[in-house]
Amino acid sequence: MTAINTLPIFIGHNDTLLSLYLPERGEGRSFFTRSDTGHIDLPRAREGGMIGGIFAIFVPPDPLIQPMRRDDMIKTDTGYEVPLAPGIEQAYAQQVTMSMMASLSNIERESDGQVKVVRTVDDLTICLREDIFAAILHFEGAEAIDPGLDALEVFYQAGLRSLGIVWSRPNAFAHGVPFGFPRSPDTGPGLTAAGRELVRASNRMGIILDLSHLNEQGFWDVANLSDAPLVATHSNAHTLCPTTRNLTDKQLDAIKASKGIVGLNFAVTDLRSDGWNDADTPIEVMVRHIDYLVERLSIDCVGFGTDFDGATMPQEIGDVTGLPKLINALRESGYDDITLRKLSYENWVRVLSKTWK
Ligand SMILES: [Zn+2]
């Protein structure tokens, strides 16, 4: 089967900036040169039909304090548990965040007009019309922001338009979910007082609040406070894959009620019914997740999240050039072009436009 894609695709979450930032991940690759390393670069994005996405800044643990650990997973009889990662210092988080923001600015400048860091609905509209690659600046965890929120104002001015309150670790605002399978996302306390202020300020400024990696109590705190559509950029259905990172039916119902969006996470650990980190995961499993999310949320509240450059992808997808295979599989299972367009970019554009005002 050859992959034919005629649809533009927007993705809700990627860690490409981290892959470019960490030599041990990206091997020094450039965003502009086609590579076999990682999942996204501009030539591969164009080939896969990706028109843009939310670009995360994730601050890895400070190597001076806490070496990167990739093997802290504890196997259990039915799955695994990973101890909650410790928090990180604000000064260190700001320093790394600045470097990664600079690398995104450099990409925009060096792209000769091919890439734009999108800040407004107008920017996004122009990108879609003129086939300019749209990058939205996102923080995956608010560690670089002080509890007084001065840095939020400054980062907003510098282009921040989407914010994950936490990654899977605690910070001044909330508590992330530790990774675990099978396990409920209800793993700890909700937002702090500073976290509630962060939600109010983000609403006022028109910053997307990403609920992926937040624990369940934090999710409900945001759901009760926020006046924006609820967004989980890269999470799946807990009923099909009971990891802490996925959303229960009640959470999905709340996202639907807010006319928000869930971006399908392609991470195999969050797709597979056994929760295992095995790339040998058929596209059919992704289609079943989309079916479930669409059934629960409606066709208007589901998109693609991917987690490219941040997780193990199903082998058949491989990288961003594999997106047309998913589109084709969805088409073969009965989605027509009108519904596919909603999934591939229109729902994301609606939620971004509603939130940015
Ligand atoms: Zn993530």
mmCIF file of C-alpha atoms and ligand atoms in Angstrom:
data_model
loop_
_atom_site.group_PDB
_atom_site.id
_atom_site.type_symbol
_atom_site.label_atom_id
_atom_site.label_comp_id
_atom_site.label_asym_id
_atom_site.label_seq_id
_atom_site.Cartn_x
_atom_site.Cartn_y
_atom_site.Cartn_z
ATOM 1 C CA MET A 1 0.000 0.000 0.000
ATOM 2 C CA THR A 2 1.512 3.343 -0.959
ATOM 3 C CA ALA A 3 0.827 6.298 1.258
ATOM 4 C CA ILE A 4 -1.008 9.132 -0.458
ATOM 5 C CA ASN A 5 -1.748 12.165 1.625
ATOM 6 C CA THR A 6 -3.661 15.164 0.407
ATOM 7 C CA LEU A 7 -4.371 16.633 3.819
ATOM 8 C CA PRO A 8 -2.476 19.256 5.800
ATOM 9 C CA ILE A 9 -1.588 17.979 9.276
ATOM 10 C CA PHE A 10 -1.080 20.006 12.452
ATOM 11 C CA ILE A 11 0.361 18.224 15.452
ATOM 12 C CA GLY A 12 -0.264 19.112 19.086
ATOM 13 C CA HIS A 13 3.041 18.148 20.686
ATOM 14 C CA ASN A 14 6.634 17.464 19.723
ATOM 15 C CA ASP A 15 9.998 17.470 21.453
ATOM 16 C CA THR A 16 12.030 18.399 18.393
ATOM 17 C CA LEU A 17 13.629 21.413 20.112
ATOM 18 C CA LEU A 18 14.945 19.061 22.811
ATOM 19 C CA SER A 19 16.297 16.709 20.177
ATOM 20 C CA LEU A 20 18.116 19.644 18.539
ATOM 21 C CA TYR A 21 19.324 20.912 21.936
ATOM 22 C CA LEU A 22 20.697 17.664 23.392
ATOM 23 C CA PRO A 23 23.557 16.258 21.302
ATOM 24 C CA GLU A 24 23.025 12.818 22.840
ATOM 25 C CA ARG A 25 19.510 12.845 21.389
ATOM 26 C CA GLY A 26 19.789 14.698 18.118
ATOM 27 C CA GLU A 27 23.424 13.948 17.273
ATOM 28 C CA GLY A 28 23.842 17.568 16.243
ATOM 29 C CA ARG A 29 21.277 17.392 13.403
ATOM 30 C CA SER A 30 19.823 20.532 11.824
ATOM 31 C CA PHE A 31 16.128 21.319 11.451
ATOM 32 C CA PHE A 32 16.731 22.120 7.793
ATOM 33 C CA THR A 33 18.556 18.963 6.753
ATOM 34 C CA ARG A 34 16.872 15.649 6.189
ATOM 35 C CA SER A 35 18.107 13.183 8.794
ATOM 36 C CA ASP A 36 17.423 9.627 9.903
ATOM 37 C CA THR A 37 17.780 10.730 13.513
ATOM 38 C CA GLY A 38 14.698 11.757 15.463
ATOM 39 C CA HIS A 39 11.236 12.251 13.990
ATOM 40 C CA ILE A 40 10.900 15.801 12.629
ATOM 41 C CA ASP A 41 12.973 18.069 10.426
ATOM 42 C CA LEU A 42 11.633 20.473 7.817
ATOM 43 C CA PRO A 43 12.190 18.240 4.753
ATOM 44 C CA ARG A 44 10.524 15.267 6.448
ATOM 45 C CA ALA A 45 7.698 17.455 7.804
ATOM 46 C CA ARG A 46 6.934 18.662 4.269
ATOM 47 C CA GLU A 47 6.958 15.109 2.959
ATOM 48 C CA GLY A 48 4.552 13.948 5.673
ATOM 49 C CA GLY A 49 2.110 16.813 5.119
ATOM 50 C CA MET A 50 2.850 18.466 8.473
ATOM 51 C CA ILE A 51 2.004 22.153 8.203
ATOM 52 C CA GLY A 52 2.967 23.036 11.748
ATOM 53 C CA GLY A 53 2.627 22.169 15.377
ATOM 54 C CA ILE A 54 3.109 23.008 18.992
ATOM 55 C CA PHE A 55 6.841 22.966 19.750
ATOM 56 C CA ALA A 56 7.594 22.093 23.356
ATOM 57 C CA ILE A 57 10.424 23.334 25.473
ATOM 58 C CA PHE A 58 11.094 20.569 27.962
ATOM 59 C CA VAL A 59 13.819 21.220 30.513
ATOM 60 C CA PRO A 60 15.673 17.979 31.237
ATOM 61 C CA PRO A 61 16.996 17.343 34.751
ATOM 62 C CA ASP A 62 20.074 19.425 35.631
ATOM 63 C CA PRO A 63 22.991 17.123 34.746
ATOM 64 C CA LEU A 64 25.066 18.714 37.496
ATOM 65 C CA ILE A 65 22.548 17.725 40.144
ATOM 66 C CA GLN A 66 20.802 14.719 38.747
ATOM 67 C CA PRO A 67 22.110 12.656 35.845
ATOM 68 C CA MET A 68 19.584 11.687 33.146
ATOM 69 C CA ARG A 69 18.129 8.338 34.102
ATOM 70 C CA ARG A 70 16.325 6.318 31.503
ATOM 71 C CA ASP A 71 16.185 3.011 33.315
ATOM 72 C CA ASP A 72 14.373 3.900 36.511
ATOM 73 C CA MET A 73 11.322 1.894 35.461
ATOM 74 C CA ILE A 74 10.326 -0.783 37.965
ATOM 75 C CA LYS A 75 8.623 -3.789 36.402
ATOM 76 C CA THR A 76 5.577 -5.086 38.256
ATOM 77 C CA ASP A 77 3.486 -8.227 37.685
ATOM 78 C CA THR A 78 1.042 -6.351 35.477
ATOM 79 C CA GLY A 79 3.077 -3.439 34.085
ATOM 80 C CA TYR A 80 5.472 -0.877 35.503
ATOM 81 C CA GLU A 81 5.906 1.994 37.937
ATOM 82 C CA VAL A 82 8.317 4.920 37.630
ATOM 83 C CA PRO A 83 9.056 6.982 40.747
ATOM 84 C CA LEU A 84 7.987 10.631 40.390
ATOM 85 C CA ALA A 85 10.889 12.715 39.076
ATOM 86 C CA PRO A 86 12.176 15.382 41.473
ATOM 87 C CA GLY A 87 11.502 19.058 40.768
ATOM 88 C CA ILE A 88 14.089 21.333 39.141
ATOM 89 C CA GLU A 89 15.408 24.794 40.070
ATOM 90 C CA GLN A 90 13.868 27.874 38.440
ATOM 91 C CA ALA A 91 17.224 29.507 37.609
ATOM 92 C CA TYR A 92 18.422 26.378 35.791
ATOM 93 C CA ALA A 93 15.038 25.997 34.047
ATOM 94 C CA GLN A 94 15.192 29.607 32.822
ATOM 95 C CA GLN A 95 18.697 29.195 31.470
ATOM 96 C CA VAL A 96 17.790 26.080 29.447
ATOM 97 C CA THR A 97 14.496 27.642 28.337
ATOM 98 C CA MET A 98 16.315 30.717 27.007
ATOM 99 C CA SER A 99 18.702 28.521 24.989
ATOM 100 C CA MET A 100 15.888 26.512 23.463
ATOM 101 C CA MET A 101 13.798 29.631 22.726
ATOM 102 C CA ALA A 102 16.851 31.078 21.005
ATOM 103 C CA SER A 103 17.162 27.941 18.891
ATOM 104 C CA LEU A 104 13.524 28.295 17.765
ATOM 105 C CA SER A 105 14.123 31.981 16.926
ATOM 106 C CA ASN A 106 17.208 30.973 14.951
ATOM 107 C CA ILE A 107 15.204 28.404 13.015
ATOM 108 C CA GLU A 108 12.659 31.081 12.115
ATOM 109 C CA ARG A 109 15.343 33.548 11.051
ATOM 110 C CA GLU A 110 17.397 31.059 9.067
ATOM 111 C CA SER A 111 14.338 29.589 7.342
ATOM 112 C CA ASP A 112 14.081 32.328 4.726
ATOM 113 C CA GLY A 113 10.382 32.739 5.365
ATOM 114 C CA GLN A 114 9.612 29.013 5.371
ATOM 115 C CA VAL A 115 9.036 28.806 9.152
ATOM 116 C CA LYS A 116 7.097 31.226 11.331
ATOM 117 C CA VAL A 117 6.749 31.311 15.118
ATOM 118 C CA VAL A 118 3.007 31.911 15.280
ATOM 119 C CA ARG A 119 1.625 34.292 17.928
ATOM 120 C CA THR A 120 -1.814 35.245 16.655
ATOM 121 C CA VAL A 121 -4.780 33.807 14.804
ATOM 122 C CA ASP A 122 -3.829 36.048 11.869
ATOM 123 C CA ASP A 123 -0.307 34.572 11.835
ATOM 124 C CA LEU A 124 -1.791 31.091 11.751
ATOM 125 C CA THR A 125 -4.216 31.965 8.961
ATOM 126 C CA ILE A 126 -1.401 33.417 6.854
ATOM 127 C CA CYS A 127 0.735 30.307 7.417
ATOM 128 C CA LEU A 128 -2.087 28.000 6.347
ATOM 129 C CA ARG A 129 -2.832 30.088 3.266
ATOM 130 C CA GLU A 130 0.758 30.583 2.151
ATOM 131 C CA ASP A 131 2.101 27.166 3.122
ATOM 132 C CA ILE A 132 4.481 28.553 5.740
ATOM 133 C CA PHE A 133 5.433 26.057 8.453
ATOM 134 C CA ALA A 134 3.766 27.235 11.703
ATOM 135 C CA ALA A 135 5.561 26.690 15.020
ATOM 136 C CA ILE A 136 3.828 27.490 18.298
ATOM 137 C CA LEU A 137 6.017 28.011 21.349
ATOM 138 C CA HIS A 138 5.032 25.798 24.287
ATOM 139 C CA PHE A 139 6.569 25.050 27.687
ATOM 140 C CA GLU A 140 6.162 21.452 28.886
ATOM 141 C CA GLY A 141 6.173 22.370 32.583
ATOM 142 C CA ALA A 142 6.161 25.873 34.068
ATOM 143 C CA GLU A 143 9.433 25.636 36.020
ATOM 144 C CA ALA A 144 10.915 28.651 34.223
ATOM 145 C CA ILE A 145 8.057 30.814 35.507
ATOM 146 C CA ASP A 146 8.207 32.383 38.973
ATOM 147 C CA PRO A 147 5.165 32.047 41.252
ATOM 148 C CA GLY A 148 4.674 35.830 40.992
ATOM 149 C CA LEU A 149 4.180 35.300 37.208
ATOM 150 C CA ASP A 150 6.487 38.125 36.071
ATOM 151 C CA ALA A 151 8.265 35.664 33.773
ATOM 152 C CA LEU A 152 4.906 34.653 32.282
ATOM 153 C CA GLU A 153 4.439 38.217 31.026
ATOM 154 C CA VAL A 154 7.954 38.328 29.606
ATOM 155 C CA PHE A 155 7.730 34.906 27.954
ATOM 156 C CA TYR A 156 4.337 35.839 26.501
ATOM 157 C CA GLN A 157 5.916 38.897 24.911
ATOM 158 C CA ALA A 158 8.611 36.601 23.543
ATOM 159 C CA GLY A 159 6.024 34.348 21.892
ATOM 160 C CA LEU A 160 4.815 31.821 24.491
ATOM 161 C CA ARG A 161 1.268 30.794 23.498
ATOM 162 C CA SER A 162 0.846 27.373 25.094
ATOM 163 C CA LEU A 163 1.789 26.099 28.529
ATOM 164 C CA GLY A 164 1.781 22.706 30.197
ATOM 165 C CA ILE A 165 1.461 23.534 33.886
ATOM 166 C CA VAL A 166 3.582 20.503 34.762
ATOM 167 C CA TRP A 167 5.569 17.699 33.264
ATOM 168 C CA SER A 168 5.620 14.463 35.287
ATOM 169 C CA ARG A 169 7.239 16.103 38.306
ATOM 170 C CA PRO A 170 6.116 18.611 40.933
ATOM 171 C CA ASN A 171 6.625 22.381 40.609
ATOM 172 C CA ALA A 172 5.377 25.572 42.274
ATOM 173 C CA PHE A 173 2.027 25.310 40.482
ATOM 174 C CA ALA A 174 0.917 21.671 40.477
ATOM 175 C CA HIS A 175 1.905 18.018 40.614
ATOM 176 C CA GLY A 176 2.606 15.920 37.558
ATOM 177 C CA VAL A 177 1.598 12.273 37.258
ATOM 178 C CA PRO A 178 4.319 9.708 37.801
ATOM 179 C CA PHE A 179 4.426 7.212 34.914
ATOM 180 C CA GLY A 180 2.730 3.940 35.795
ATOM 181 C CA PHE A 181 0.696 1.094 34.266
ATOM 182 C CA PRO A 182 -1.932 0.032 35.063
ATOM 183 C CA ARG A 183 -2.760 2.923 37.343
ATOM 184 C CA SER A 184 -5.273 5.739 37.823
ATOM 185 C CA PRO A 185 -4.187 9.315 37.007
ATOM 186 C CA ASP A 186 -5.478 10.278 40.461
ATOM 187 C CA THR A 187 -2.010 10.275 42.030
ATOM 188 C CA GLY A 188 -1.826 13.306 44.299
ATOM 189 C CA PRO A 189 -2.968 16.792 45.246
ATOM 190 C CA GLY A 190 -4.281 19.437 42.847
ATOM 191 C CA LEU A 191 -3.123 22.929 41.933
ATOM 192 C CA THR A 192 -1.337 25.121 44.459
ATOM 193 C CA ALA A 193 -2.547 28.678 45.109
ATOM 194 C CA ALA A 194 0.102 29.847 42.607
ATOM 195 C CA GLY A 195 -1.214 27.267 40.146
ATOM 196 C CA ARG A 196 -4.710 28.738 40.368
ATOM 197 C CA GLU A 197 -3.269 32.197 39.686
ATOM 198 C CA LEU A 198 -1.393 30.756 36.706
ATOM 199 C CA VAL A 199 -4.657 29.426 35.255
ATOM 200 C CA ARG A 200 -6.400 32.805 35.701
ATOM 201 C CA ALA A 201 -3.465 34.693 34.158
ATOM 202 C CA SER A 202 -3.239 32.275 31.211
ATOM 203 C CA ASN A 203 -6.968 32.687 30.573
ATOM 204 C CA ARG A 204 -6.621 36.462 30.672
ATOM 205 C CA MET A 205 -3.628 36.494 28.321
ATOM 206 C CA GLY A 206 -5.004 33.832 25.973
ATOM 207 C CA ILE A 207 -2.416 31.112 26.560
ATOM 208 C CA ILE A 208 -3.384 27.483 25.876
ATOM 209 C CA LEU A 209 -3.219 25.379 29.062
ATOM 210 C CA ASP A 210 -2.093 21.842 28.324
ATOM 211 C CA LEU A 211 -3.388 19.220 30.766
ATOM 212 C CA SER A 212 -1.231 16.301 29.570
ATOM 213 C CA HIS A 213 1.089 15.217 32.446
ATOM 214 C CA LEU A 214 -1.160 16.845 35.084
ATOM 215 C CA ASN A 215 -2.606 14.519 37.709
ATOM 216 C CA GLU A 216 -6.373 14.047 37.915
ATOM 217 C CA GLN A 217 -7.023 16.407 40.827
ATOM 218 C CA GLY A 218 -5.065 19.130 39.021
ATOM 219 C CA PHE A 219 -7.117 18.444 35.900
ATOM 220 C CA TRP A 220 -10.384 19.001 37.793
ATOM 221 C CA ASP A 221 -9.032 22.164 39.408
ATOM 222 C CA VAL A 222 -8.266 23.580 35.946
ATOM 223 C CA ALA A 223 -11.606 22.342 34.575
ATOM 224 C CA ASN A 224 -13.419 24.206 37.372
ATOM 225 C CA LEU A 225 -11.411 27.421 37.029
ATOM 226 C CA SER A 226 -10.644 27.843 33.348
ATOM 227 C CA ASP A 227 -12.885 29.593 30.865
ATOM 228 C CA ALA A 228 -10.928 28.268 27.858
ATOM 229 C CA PRO A 229 -11.462 24.981 25.977
ATOM 230 C CA LEU A 230 -9.686 22.156 27.876
ATOM 231 C CA VAL A 231 -6.683 20.802 25.998
ATOM 232 C CA ALA A 232 -4.646 17.621 26.396
ATOM 233 C CA THR A 233 -2.039 17.872 23.644
ATOM 234 C CA HIS A 234 -0.738 14.303 23.876
ATOM 235 C CA SER A 235 -2.869 11.882 25.879
ATOM 236 C CA ASN A 236 -5.076 8.904 25.062
ATOM 237 C CA ALA A 237 -8.036 6.991 26.479
ATOM 238 C CA HIS A 238 -7.428 5.380 29.878
ATOM 239 C CA THR A 239 -10.115 2.793 29.116
ATOM 240 C CA LEU A 240 -8.030 1.394 26.233
ATOM 241 C CA CYS A 241 -4.612 1.863 27.824
ATOM 242 C CA PRO A 242 -4.702 2.447 31.581
ATOM 243 C CA THR A 243 -1.548 4.530 32.077
ATOM 244 C CA THR A 244 -1.473 7.499 34.429
ATOM 245 C CA ARG A 245 -0.821 9.654 31.322
ATOM 246 C CA ASN A 246 -4.181 8.854 29.754
ATOM 247 C CA LEU A 247 -7.609 10.345 30.377
ATOM 248 C CA THR A 248 -10.548 8.677 32.086
ATOM 249 C CA ASP A 249 -13.969 8.778 30.459
ATOM 250 C CA LYS A 250 -15.053 11.454 32.953
ATOM 251 C CA GLN A 251 -12.090 13.612 31.953
ATOM 252 C CA LEU A 252 -12.893 13.095 28.257
ATOM 253 C CA ASP A 253 -16.492 14.157 28.936
ATOM 254 C CA ALA A 254 -15.267 17.372 30.605
ATOM 255 C CA ILE A 255 -13.051 18.153 27.600
ATOM 256 C CA LYS A 256 -16.009 17.610 25.303
ATOM 257 C CA ALA A 257 -18.241 19.876 27.422
ATOM 258 C CA SER A 258 -15.637 22.661 27.126
ATOM 259 C CA LYS A 259 -15.356 22.098 23.336
ATOM 260 C CA GLY A 260 -11.658 21.382 23.870
ATOM 261 C CA ILE A 261 -9.366 18.845 22.226
ATOM 262 C CA VAL A 262 -7.398 15.666 22.852
ATOM 263 C CA GLY A 263 -4.356 15.114 20.624
ATOM 264 C CA LEU A 264 -3.721 11.425 19.973
ATOM 265 C CA ASN A 265 -0.411 10.458 21.559
ATOM 266 C CA PHE A 266 1.514 8.092 19.268
ATOM 267 C CA ALA A 267 3.765 6.963 22.154
ATOM 268 C CA VAL A 268 3.343 3.182 22.098
ATOM 269 C CA THR A 269 3.336 3.038 25.923
ATOM 270 C CA ASP A 270 0.187 5.180 25.912
ATOM 271 C CA LEU A 271 -1.495 3.307 23.026
ATOM 272 C CA ARG A 272 -1.011 -0.390 23.748
ATOM 273 C CA SER A 273 -3.447 -2.292 25.951
ATOM 274 C CA ASP A 274 -0.417 -3.889 27.672
ATOM 275 C CA GLY A 275 1.276 -0.493 28.151
ATOM 276 C CA TRP A 276 4.545 -1.895 26.898
ATOM 277 C CA ASN A 277 7.311 0.051 25.149
ATOM 278 C CA ASP A 278 7.229 -1.999 21.950
ATOM 279 C CA ALA A 279 7.488 -0.294 18.562
ATOM 280 C CA ASP A 280 5.889 -3.333 16.974
ATOM 281 C CA THR A 281 2.471 -1.742 17.461
ATOM 282 C CA PRO A 282 0.077 -1.837 14.487
ATOM 283 C CA ILE A 283 -1.532 1.334 13.115
ATOM 284 C CA GLU A 284 -4.828 -0.432 13.816
ATOM 285 C CA VAL A 285 -4.263 0.309 17.529
ATOM 286 C CA MET A 286 -4.073 4.033 16.715
ATOM 287 C CA VAL A 287 -7.249 3.827 14.632
ATOM 288 C CA ARG A 288 -9.069 2.129 17.513
ATOM 289 C CA HIS A 289 -8.002 4.951 19.845
ATOM 290 C CA ILE A 290 -9.231 7.575 17.383
ATOM 291 C CA ASP A 291 -12.541 5.690 17.069
ATOM 292 C CA TYR A 292 -12.925 5.649 20.848
ATOM 293 C CA LEU A 293 -12.004 9.312 21.303
ATOM 294 C CA VAL A 294 -14.324 10.397 18.479
ATOM 295 C CA GLU A 295 -17.164 8.324 19.931
ATOM 296 C CA ARG A 296 -16.670 9.869 23.376
ATOM 297 C CA LEU A 297 -15.670 13.448 22.452
ATOM 298 C CA SER A 298 -17.274 13.904 19.001
ATOM 299 C CA ILE A 299 -15.417 14.411 15.721
ATOM 300 C CA ASP A 300 -14.879 18.098 16.637
ATOM 301 C CA CYS A 301 -12.692 17.534 19.706
ATOM 302 C CA VAL A 302 -9.980 15.114 18.535
ATOM 303 C CA GLY A 303 -6.683 15.800 16.783
ATOM 304 C CA PHE A 304 -3.178 14.429 16.504
ATOM 305 C CA GLY A 305 -0.691 15.002 19.324
ATOM 306 C CA THR A 306 2.054 12.572 18.254
ATOM 307 C CA ASP A 307 4.861 13.259 20.796
ATOM 308 C CA PHE A 308 7.329 13.031 17.894
ATOM 309 C CA ASP A 309 10.929 13.269 19.106
ATOM 310 C CA GLY A 310 9.719 12.458 22.618
ATOM 311 C CA ALA A 311 8.708 8.795 22.628
ATOM 312 C CA THR A 312 8.822 5.424 20.871
ATOM 313 C CA MET A 313 6.601 5.561 17.783
ATOM 314 C CA PRO A 314 4.787 2.623 16.171
ATOM 315 C CA GLN A 315 7.259 1.109 13.711
ATOM 316 C CA GLU A 316 4.981 1.554 10.680
ATOM 317 C CA ILE A 317 4.727 5.301 11.396
ATOM 318 C CA GLY A 318 8.415 5.696 12.157
ATOM 319 C CA ASP A 319 8.602 9.469 11.931
ATOM 320 C CA VAL A 320 6.648 12.436 10.545
ATOM 321 C CA THR A 321 6.829 10.987 7.013
ATOM 322 C CA GLY A 322 4.591 8.164 8.270
ATOM 323 C CA LEU A 323 1.607 10.436 8.971
ATOM 324 C CA PRO A 324 -0.043 9.696 5.593
ATOM 325 C CA LYS A 325 -0.174 6.017 6.561
ATOM 326 C CA LEU A 326 -2.357 6.906 9.535
ATOM 327 C CA ILE A 327 -4.557 9.111 7.346
ATOM 328 C CA ASN A 328 -4.944 6.252 4.873
ATOM 329 C CA ALA A 329 -5.744 3.750 7.611
ATOM 330 C CA LEU A 330 -8.427 6.098 8.960
ATOM 331 C CA ARG A 331 -9.802 6.596 5.451
ATOM 332 C CA GLU A 332 -9.964 2.846 4.912
ATOM 333 C CA SER A 333 -11.826 2.431 8.169
ATOM 334 C CA GLY A 334 -14.540 4.860 7.048
ATOM 335 C CA TYR A 335 -13.480 8.447 7.773
ATOM 336 C CA ASP A 336 -14.256 10.731 4.821
ATOM 337 C CA ASP A 337 -12.317 13.846 3.829
ATOM 338 C CA ILE A 338 -14.571 16.179 5.832
ATOM 339 C CA THR A 339 -13.966 14.290 9.082
ATOM 340 C CA LEU A 340 -10.289 13.674 8.306
ATOM 341 C CA ARG A 341 -9.703 17.403 7.872
ATOM 342 C CA LYS A 342 -11.191 18.044 11.297
ATOM 343 C CA LEU A 343 -8.834 15.488 12.823
ATOM 344 C CA SER A 344 -5.786 16.546 10.845
ATOM 345 C CA TYR A 345 -5.870 20.303 11.512
ATOM 346 C CA GLU A 346 -9.254 22.047 11.653
ATOM 347 C CA ASN A 347 -9.998 21.110 15.276
ATOM 348 C CA TRP A 348 -6.599 22.382 16.414
ATOM 349 C CA VAL A 349 -7.094 25.637 14.522
ATOM 350 C CA ARG A 350 -10.516 26.108 16.130
ATOM 351 C CA VAL A 351 -9.222 25.577 19.679
ATOM 352 C CA LEU A 352 -6.150 27.780 19.175
ATOM 353 C CA SER A 353 -8.296 30.525 17.670
ATOM 354 C CA LYS A 354 -10.878 30.328 20.464
ATOM 355 C CA THR A 355 -8.214 30.479 23.186
ATOM 356 C CA TRP A 356 -6.022 33.183 21.668
ATOM 357 C CA LYS A 357 -9.125 35.328 20.915
HETATM 358 ZN ZN ZN B 1 5.094 14.758 27.253
#
